[in-house]
XYZ file of C-alpha atoms in Angstrom:
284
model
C -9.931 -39.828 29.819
C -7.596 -40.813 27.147
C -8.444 -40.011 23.557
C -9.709 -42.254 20.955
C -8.210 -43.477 17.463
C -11.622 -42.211 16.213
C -11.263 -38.757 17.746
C -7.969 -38.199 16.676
C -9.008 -39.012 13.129
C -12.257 -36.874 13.025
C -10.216 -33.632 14.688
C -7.248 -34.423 11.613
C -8.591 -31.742 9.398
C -9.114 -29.404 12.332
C -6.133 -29.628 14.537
C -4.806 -26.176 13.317
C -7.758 -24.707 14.996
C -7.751 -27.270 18.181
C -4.177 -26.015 18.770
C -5.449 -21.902 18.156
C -8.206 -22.959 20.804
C -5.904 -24.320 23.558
C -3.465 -21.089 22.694
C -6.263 -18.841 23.428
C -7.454 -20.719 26.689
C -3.992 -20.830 28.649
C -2.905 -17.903 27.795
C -4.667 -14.850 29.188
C -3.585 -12.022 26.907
C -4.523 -14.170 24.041
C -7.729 -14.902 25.337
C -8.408 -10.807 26.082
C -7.375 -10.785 22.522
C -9.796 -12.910 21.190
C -12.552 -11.918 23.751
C -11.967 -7.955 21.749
C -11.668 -9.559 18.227
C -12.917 -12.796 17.915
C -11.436 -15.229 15.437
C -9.219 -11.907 14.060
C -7.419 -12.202 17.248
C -3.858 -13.163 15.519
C -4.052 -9.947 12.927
C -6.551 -11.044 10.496
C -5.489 -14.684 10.093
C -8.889 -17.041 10.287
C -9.706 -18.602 13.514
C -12.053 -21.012 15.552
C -15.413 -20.139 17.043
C -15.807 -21.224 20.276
C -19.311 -22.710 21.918
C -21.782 -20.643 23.760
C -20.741 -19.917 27.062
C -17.249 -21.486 26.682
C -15.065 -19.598 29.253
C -17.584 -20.363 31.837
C -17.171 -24.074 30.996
C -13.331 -23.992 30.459
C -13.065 -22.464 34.300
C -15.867 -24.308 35.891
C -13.953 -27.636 34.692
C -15.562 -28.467 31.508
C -12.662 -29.157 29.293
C -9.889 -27.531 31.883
C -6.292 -28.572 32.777
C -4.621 -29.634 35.788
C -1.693 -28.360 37.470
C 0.519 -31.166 35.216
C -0.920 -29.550 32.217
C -3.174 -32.821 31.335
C -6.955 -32.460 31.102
C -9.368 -34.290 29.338
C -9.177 -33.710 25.685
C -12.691 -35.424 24.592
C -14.904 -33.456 27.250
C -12.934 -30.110 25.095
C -13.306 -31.122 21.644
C -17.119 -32.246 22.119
C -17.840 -28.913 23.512
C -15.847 -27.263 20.228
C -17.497 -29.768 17.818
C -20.218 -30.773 19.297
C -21.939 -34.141 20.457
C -20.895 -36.077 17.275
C -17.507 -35.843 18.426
C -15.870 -39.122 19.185
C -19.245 -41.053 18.846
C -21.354 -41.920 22.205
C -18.504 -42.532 25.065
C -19.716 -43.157 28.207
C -17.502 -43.494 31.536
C -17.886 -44.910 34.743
C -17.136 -43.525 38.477
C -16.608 -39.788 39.114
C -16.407 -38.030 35.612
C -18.713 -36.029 34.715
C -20.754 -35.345 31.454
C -18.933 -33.705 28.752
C -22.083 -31.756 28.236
C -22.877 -29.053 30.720
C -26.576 -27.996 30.393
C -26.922 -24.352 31.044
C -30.285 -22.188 30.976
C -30.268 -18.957 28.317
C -29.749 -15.719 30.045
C -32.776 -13.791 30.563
C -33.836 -10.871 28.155
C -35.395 -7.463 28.061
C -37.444 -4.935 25.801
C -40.363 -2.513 26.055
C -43.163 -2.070 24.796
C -45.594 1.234 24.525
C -49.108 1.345 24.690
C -52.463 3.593 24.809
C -53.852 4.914 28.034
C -56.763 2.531 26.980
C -55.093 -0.234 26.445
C -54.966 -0.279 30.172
C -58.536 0.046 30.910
C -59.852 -2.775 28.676
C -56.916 -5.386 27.805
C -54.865 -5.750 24.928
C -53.296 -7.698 22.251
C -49.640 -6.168 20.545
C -47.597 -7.727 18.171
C -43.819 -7.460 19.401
C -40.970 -7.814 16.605
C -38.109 -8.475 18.308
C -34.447 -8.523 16.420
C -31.674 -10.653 17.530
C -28.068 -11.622 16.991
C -27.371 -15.790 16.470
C -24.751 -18.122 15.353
C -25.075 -19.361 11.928
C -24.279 -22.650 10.545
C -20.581 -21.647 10.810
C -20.811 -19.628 13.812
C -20.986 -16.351 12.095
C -22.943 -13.999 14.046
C -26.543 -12.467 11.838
C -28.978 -10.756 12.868
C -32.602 -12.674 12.663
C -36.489 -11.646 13.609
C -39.320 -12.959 15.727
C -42.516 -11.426 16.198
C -44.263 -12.562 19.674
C -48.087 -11.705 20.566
C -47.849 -9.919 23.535
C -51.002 -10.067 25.726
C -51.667 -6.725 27.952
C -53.584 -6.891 30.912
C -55.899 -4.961 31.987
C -54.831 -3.009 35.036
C -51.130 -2.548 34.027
C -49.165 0.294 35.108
C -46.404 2.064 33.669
C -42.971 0.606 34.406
C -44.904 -2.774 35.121
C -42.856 -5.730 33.252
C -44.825 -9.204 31.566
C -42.903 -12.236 31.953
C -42.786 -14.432 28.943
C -41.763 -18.036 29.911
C -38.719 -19.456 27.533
C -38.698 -16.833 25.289
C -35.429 -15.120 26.210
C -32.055 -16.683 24.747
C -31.206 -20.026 23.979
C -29.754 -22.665 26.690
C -26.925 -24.480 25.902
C -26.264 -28.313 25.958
C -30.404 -28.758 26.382
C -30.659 -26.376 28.774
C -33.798 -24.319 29.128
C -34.187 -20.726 27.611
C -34.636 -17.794 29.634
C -36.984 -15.811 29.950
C -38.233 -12.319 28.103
C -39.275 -9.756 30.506
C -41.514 -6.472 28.687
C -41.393 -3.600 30.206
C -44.938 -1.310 29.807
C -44.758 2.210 29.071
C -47.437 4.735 28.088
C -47.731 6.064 24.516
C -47.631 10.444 25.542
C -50.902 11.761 25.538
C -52.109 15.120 25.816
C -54.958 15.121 28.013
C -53.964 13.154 30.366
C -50.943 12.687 32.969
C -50.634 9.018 34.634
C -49.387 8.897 38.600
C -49.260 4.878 39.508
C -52.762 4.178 39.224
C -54.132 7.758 39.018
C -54.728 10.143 36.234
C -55.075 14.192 36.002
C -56.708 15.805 33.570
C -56.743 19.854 33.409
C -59.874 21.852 32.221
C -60.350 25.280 31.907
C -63.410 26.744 32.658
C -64.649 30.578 31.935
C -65.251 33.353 35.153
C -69.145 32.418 34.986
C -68.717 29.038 35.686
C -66.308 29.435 38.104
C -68.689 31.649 40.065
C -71.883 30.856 39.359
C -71.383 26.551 38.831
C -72.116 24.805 36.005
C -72.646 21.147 34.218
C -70.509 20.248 31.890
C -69.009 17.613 29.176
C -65.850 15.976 30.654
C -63.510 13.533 28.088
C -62.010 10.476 30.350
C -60.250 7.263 28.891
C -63.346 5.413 29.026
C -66.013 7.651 26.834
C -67.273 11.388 28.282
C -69.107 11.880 31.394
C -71.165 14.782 32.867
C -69.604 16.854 35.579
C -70.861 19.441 38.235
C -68.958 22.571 39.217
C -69.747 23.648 42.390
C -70.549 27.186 42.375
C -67.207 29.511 43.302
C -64.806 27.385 42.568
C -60.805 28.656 42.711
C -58.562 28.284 40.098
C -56.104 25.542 40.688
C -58.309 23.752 42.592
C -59.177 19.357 42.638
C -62.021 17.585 41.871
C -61.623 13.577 42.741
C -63.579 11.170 40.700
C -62.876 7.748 43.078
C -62.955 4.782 41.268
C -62.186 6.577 37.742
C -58.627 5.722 37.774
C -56.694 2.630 36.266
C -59.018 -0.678 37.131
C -56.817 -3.621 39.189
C -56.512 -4.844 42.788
C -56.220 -1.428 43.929
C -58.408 0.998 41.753
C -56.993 4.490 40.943
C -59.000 7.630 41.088
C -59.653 10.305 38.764
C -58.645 14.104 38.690
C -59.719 17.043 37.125
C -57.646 20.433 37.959
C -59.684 23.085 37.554
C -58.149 26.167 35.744
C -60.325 29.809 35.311
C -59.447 31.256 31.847
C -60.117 35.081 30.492
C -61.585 35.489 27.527
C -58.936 36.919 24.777
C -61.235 39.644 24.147
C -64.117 41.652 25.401
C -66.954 43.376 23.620
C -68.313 46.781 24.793
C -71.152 44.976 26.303
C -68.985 42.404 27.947
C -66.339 45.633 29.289
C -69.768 47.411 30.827
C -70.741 44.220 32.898
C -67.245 43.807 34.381
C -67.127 47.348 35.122
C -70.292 47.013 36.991
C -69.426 43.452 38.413
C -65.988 45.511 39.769
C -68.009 48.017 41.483
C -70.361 45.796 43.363
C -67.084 44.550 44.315
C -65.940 47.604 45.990
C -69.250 48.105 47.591
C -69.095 45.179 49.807
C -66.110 45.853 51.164
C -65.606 47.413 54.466
């Protein structure tokens, strides 16, 4: 399509940078130039920024020249200077729209939370910094806080999809979308395995031998627990059903460790004496 009188007029006091542009685009060491440097690309002289996404448009037809070196200048200058460009042309038969809409790319973060936050649901604020064009292209950085609903039932590594909240399309296109990664803040009493979680608890000789009932700490508030009379050290007990809640429920372990006292008293030295010859009595 030919240019108009009125484009030619509005693109006047920018044809300095139109010609820069078209340098960059056929020629592919000027273009890896620019692509490393941006609008430095000639050695510090001042330079054009291009639209989002313009060497995708530029080799998908958008603005690109035939083998005769002829292409259709309007279609390249509206994607430069945007939609005001040469006023509201419209063309019949098989050209397309100078406008290509294109969705945002899709992107991603993470996101730490509590053990707990698993069990019950939660609500985190998400501050999220990003790089965007400025009024004259320049590249700043700006801020966005989301509320980020967790579920309950979420498992490490597990990702939340957040609907248009991932970059900016181009032309009208849609934005993509922000996928959250969910990781577990560390915590010391507790190792997570999928939906599964191990706690270790040390228990004295006497309780390993003789049983016992005891106060156990678990995510959701402290429960009572039975030893069974001699248990080993090293040894499992399963709490089904204890684990992280969702479709399938995890189950909850407590590895059972014997500990020494740092120190005996007299007393204490005479009663494992005796308890090591009763020992050697029942043997064979």
């Amino acid at each position: 399509m030919p240019v108009s009188l009125t484009d030619w007029h509005y693109a006047e006091s920018r044809f300095k940078d139109i010609n820069e542009a078209y340098e960059v685009l056929r020629d592919k060491e000027k273009r890896a130039a620019y692509d490393q440097l941006g609008s430095n690309w000639q050695g510090g002289q001042s330079g054009f920024t291009p639209p989002p996404n313009w060497q995708e448009q530029f080799h998908q037809g958008s603005g690109s020249f035939n083998s005769a070196g002829q292409g259709d200048f309007s279609d390249f200058f509206e994607s430069l200077f945007g939609s005001g460009f040469g006023g509201n042309q419209h063309t019949t038969g098989s050209h397309h729209s100078s406008h290509r809409a294109a969705k945002g790319q899709d992107s991603q973060t993470k996101i730490m939370i509590d053990l707990q936050d698993s069990y019950t649901g939660a609500t985190r604020n998400l501050t999220l910094r990003e790089q965007v064009a400025g009024p004259r292209g320049q590249m700043q950085t700006k801020e966005r806080t989301l509320k980020i609903n967790i579920p309950k039932g979420i498992k490490a590594g597990q990702k939340i999809r957040l609907q248009k909240q991932g970059e900016a399309g181009f032309a009208g296109g849609a934005n993509g979308d922000l996928y959250i990664e969910v990781g577990f803040n560390p915590n010391p009493l507790y190792s997570v395995e999928g939906a599964d979680i191990t706690t270790e608890l040390a228990i004295s000789p006497w309780q390993a031998a003789l049983g016992d009932k005891i106060k156990l700490p678990t995510p959701t508030g402290t429960i009572d627990l039975t030893l069974p009379k001699l248990t080993s050290s090293g040894s499992k007990m399963r709490l089904k059903g204890r684990g992280l809640p969702g479709k399938i429920v995890g189950d909850f372990f407590v590895k059972l460790k014997v500990a020494l006292p740092k120190s005996l008293t007299e007393e204490e030295q005479a009663l494992y004496q005796q308890l090591k010859e009763l020992a050697e009595k029942r043997k064979p």
